[in-house]
Amino acid sequence: LVGSMWYAMDCQPEKVPQLTCNNARALKDNGFITTSHWHQLGSDLGVSLDERRRLREQALIAQNYDAALEECLDIWIRNSKEASWNVLIQAVERLEISTADRM
């Protein structure tokens, strides 16, 4: 998922990994700062404020922001008809251009 994933997406769409909440690892592997940006990413992707508040509270209690990011992505993927790698990378780019460039 790292490095040349977007090149593969443009050239060989059949080799692009499926978009799942487990792809939160790709964000982290490419330098995404989970602790400070997961909440805004969820907002940019259209995850409701109530859901983000619930996830924030769970993250604060467990001190596990990676799990909050995963669940936030899962909510977005399950509820959005527009969930795609392109939409995700555009949202990441608004927060962390360096992470988006590595993806």
XYZ file of C-alpha atoms in Angstrom:
103
model
C 0.000 0.000 0.000
C 2.889 2.366 0.395
C 4.855 4.313 -2.165
C 3.686 3.310 -5.599
C 0.093 2.426 -4.718
C -1.296 5.461 -6.530
C 0.821 4.766 -9.582
C -0.612 1.248 -9.624
C -4.106 2.658 -9.232
C -3.701 4.860 -12.287
C -2.053 2.218 -14.460
C -3.495 -1.089 -13.302
C -6.780 -0.615 -11.444
C -7.226 -4.340 -10.879
C -4.203 -4.310 -8.543
C -5.485 -1.579 -6.248
C -6.222 -2.912 -2.755
C -9.811 -2.825 -1.582
C -10.698 0.196 0.503
C -11.386 -1.004 4.066
C -10.961 0.358 7.572
C -7.791 -1.759 7.760
C -6.232 0.671 5.296
C -5.774 3.049 8.219
C -2.416 1.276 8.453
C -1.480 2.681 5.026
C -2.121 6.168 6.349
C 0.029 5.588 9.408
C 2.779 3.860 7.406
C 2.954 6.938 5.202
C 3.292 9.311 8.128
C -0.300 10.298 8.918
C -0.421 11.859 12.394
C -3.314 9.890 13.856
C -3.501 11.581 17.244
C -4.075 15.058 15.861
C -5.705 14.538 12.459
C -8.095 11.581 12.592
C -10.988 13.741 13.847
C -10.627 16.320 11.063
C -10.206 13.590 8.447
C -13.482 12.070 9.635
C -15.142 15.458 9.327
C -13.776 15.979 5.824
C -15.079 12.535 4.844
C -18.554 13.310 6.177
C -18.571 11.257 9.378
C -21.148 12.806 11.691
C -20.141 14.957 14.626
C -21.962 12.592 17.000
C -19.936 9.629 15.711
C -16.677 11.585 15.925
C -17.480 12.679 19.486
C -18.200 9.074 20.460
C -14.949 7.920 18.885
C -12.985 10.743 20.506
C -14.300 9.785 23.919
C -13.373 6.137 23.381
C -9.927 7.166 22.118
C -9.314 9.363 25.141
C -10.264 6.586 27.550
C -8.247 3.887 25.778
C -5.505 6.227 24.515
C -5.912 4.483 21.162
C -6.264 6.953 18.318
C -5.402 4.318 15.723
C -8.606 2.455 16.625
C -10.553 5.714 16.357
C -9.146 6.270 12.862
C -10.006 2.709 11.819
C -13.568 2.970 13.084
C -13.975 6.410 11.552
C -12.885 5.031 8.152
C -15.215 2.071 8.613
C -18.182 4.376 9.265
C -17.309 6.434 6.187
C -16.876 3.386 3.934
C -20.148 1.783 5.088
C -22.208 4.962 4.835
C -20.838 6.840 1.847
C -21.627 6.012 -1.753
C -18.578 8.060 -2.702
C -16.023 6.191 -0.572
C -12.962 5.634 -2.756
C -9.197 5.854 -2.651
C -9.370 9.108 -4.620
C -11.713 10.735 -2.090
C -9.575 9.483 0.795
C -6.324 10.769 -0.682
C -7.887 14.171 -1.396
C -9.043 14.437 2.223
C -5.606 13.404 3.495
C -3.980 15.914 1.167
C -5.937 18.760 2.769
C -4.478 17.814 6.162
C -1.035 16.428 5.403
C 0.265 16.982 1.912
C 3.479 15.104 2.677
C 1.522 11.973 3.672
C -0.652 12.258 0.572
C 2.435 12.574 -1.621
C 3.870 9.339 -0.163
C 0.638 7.473 -0.818
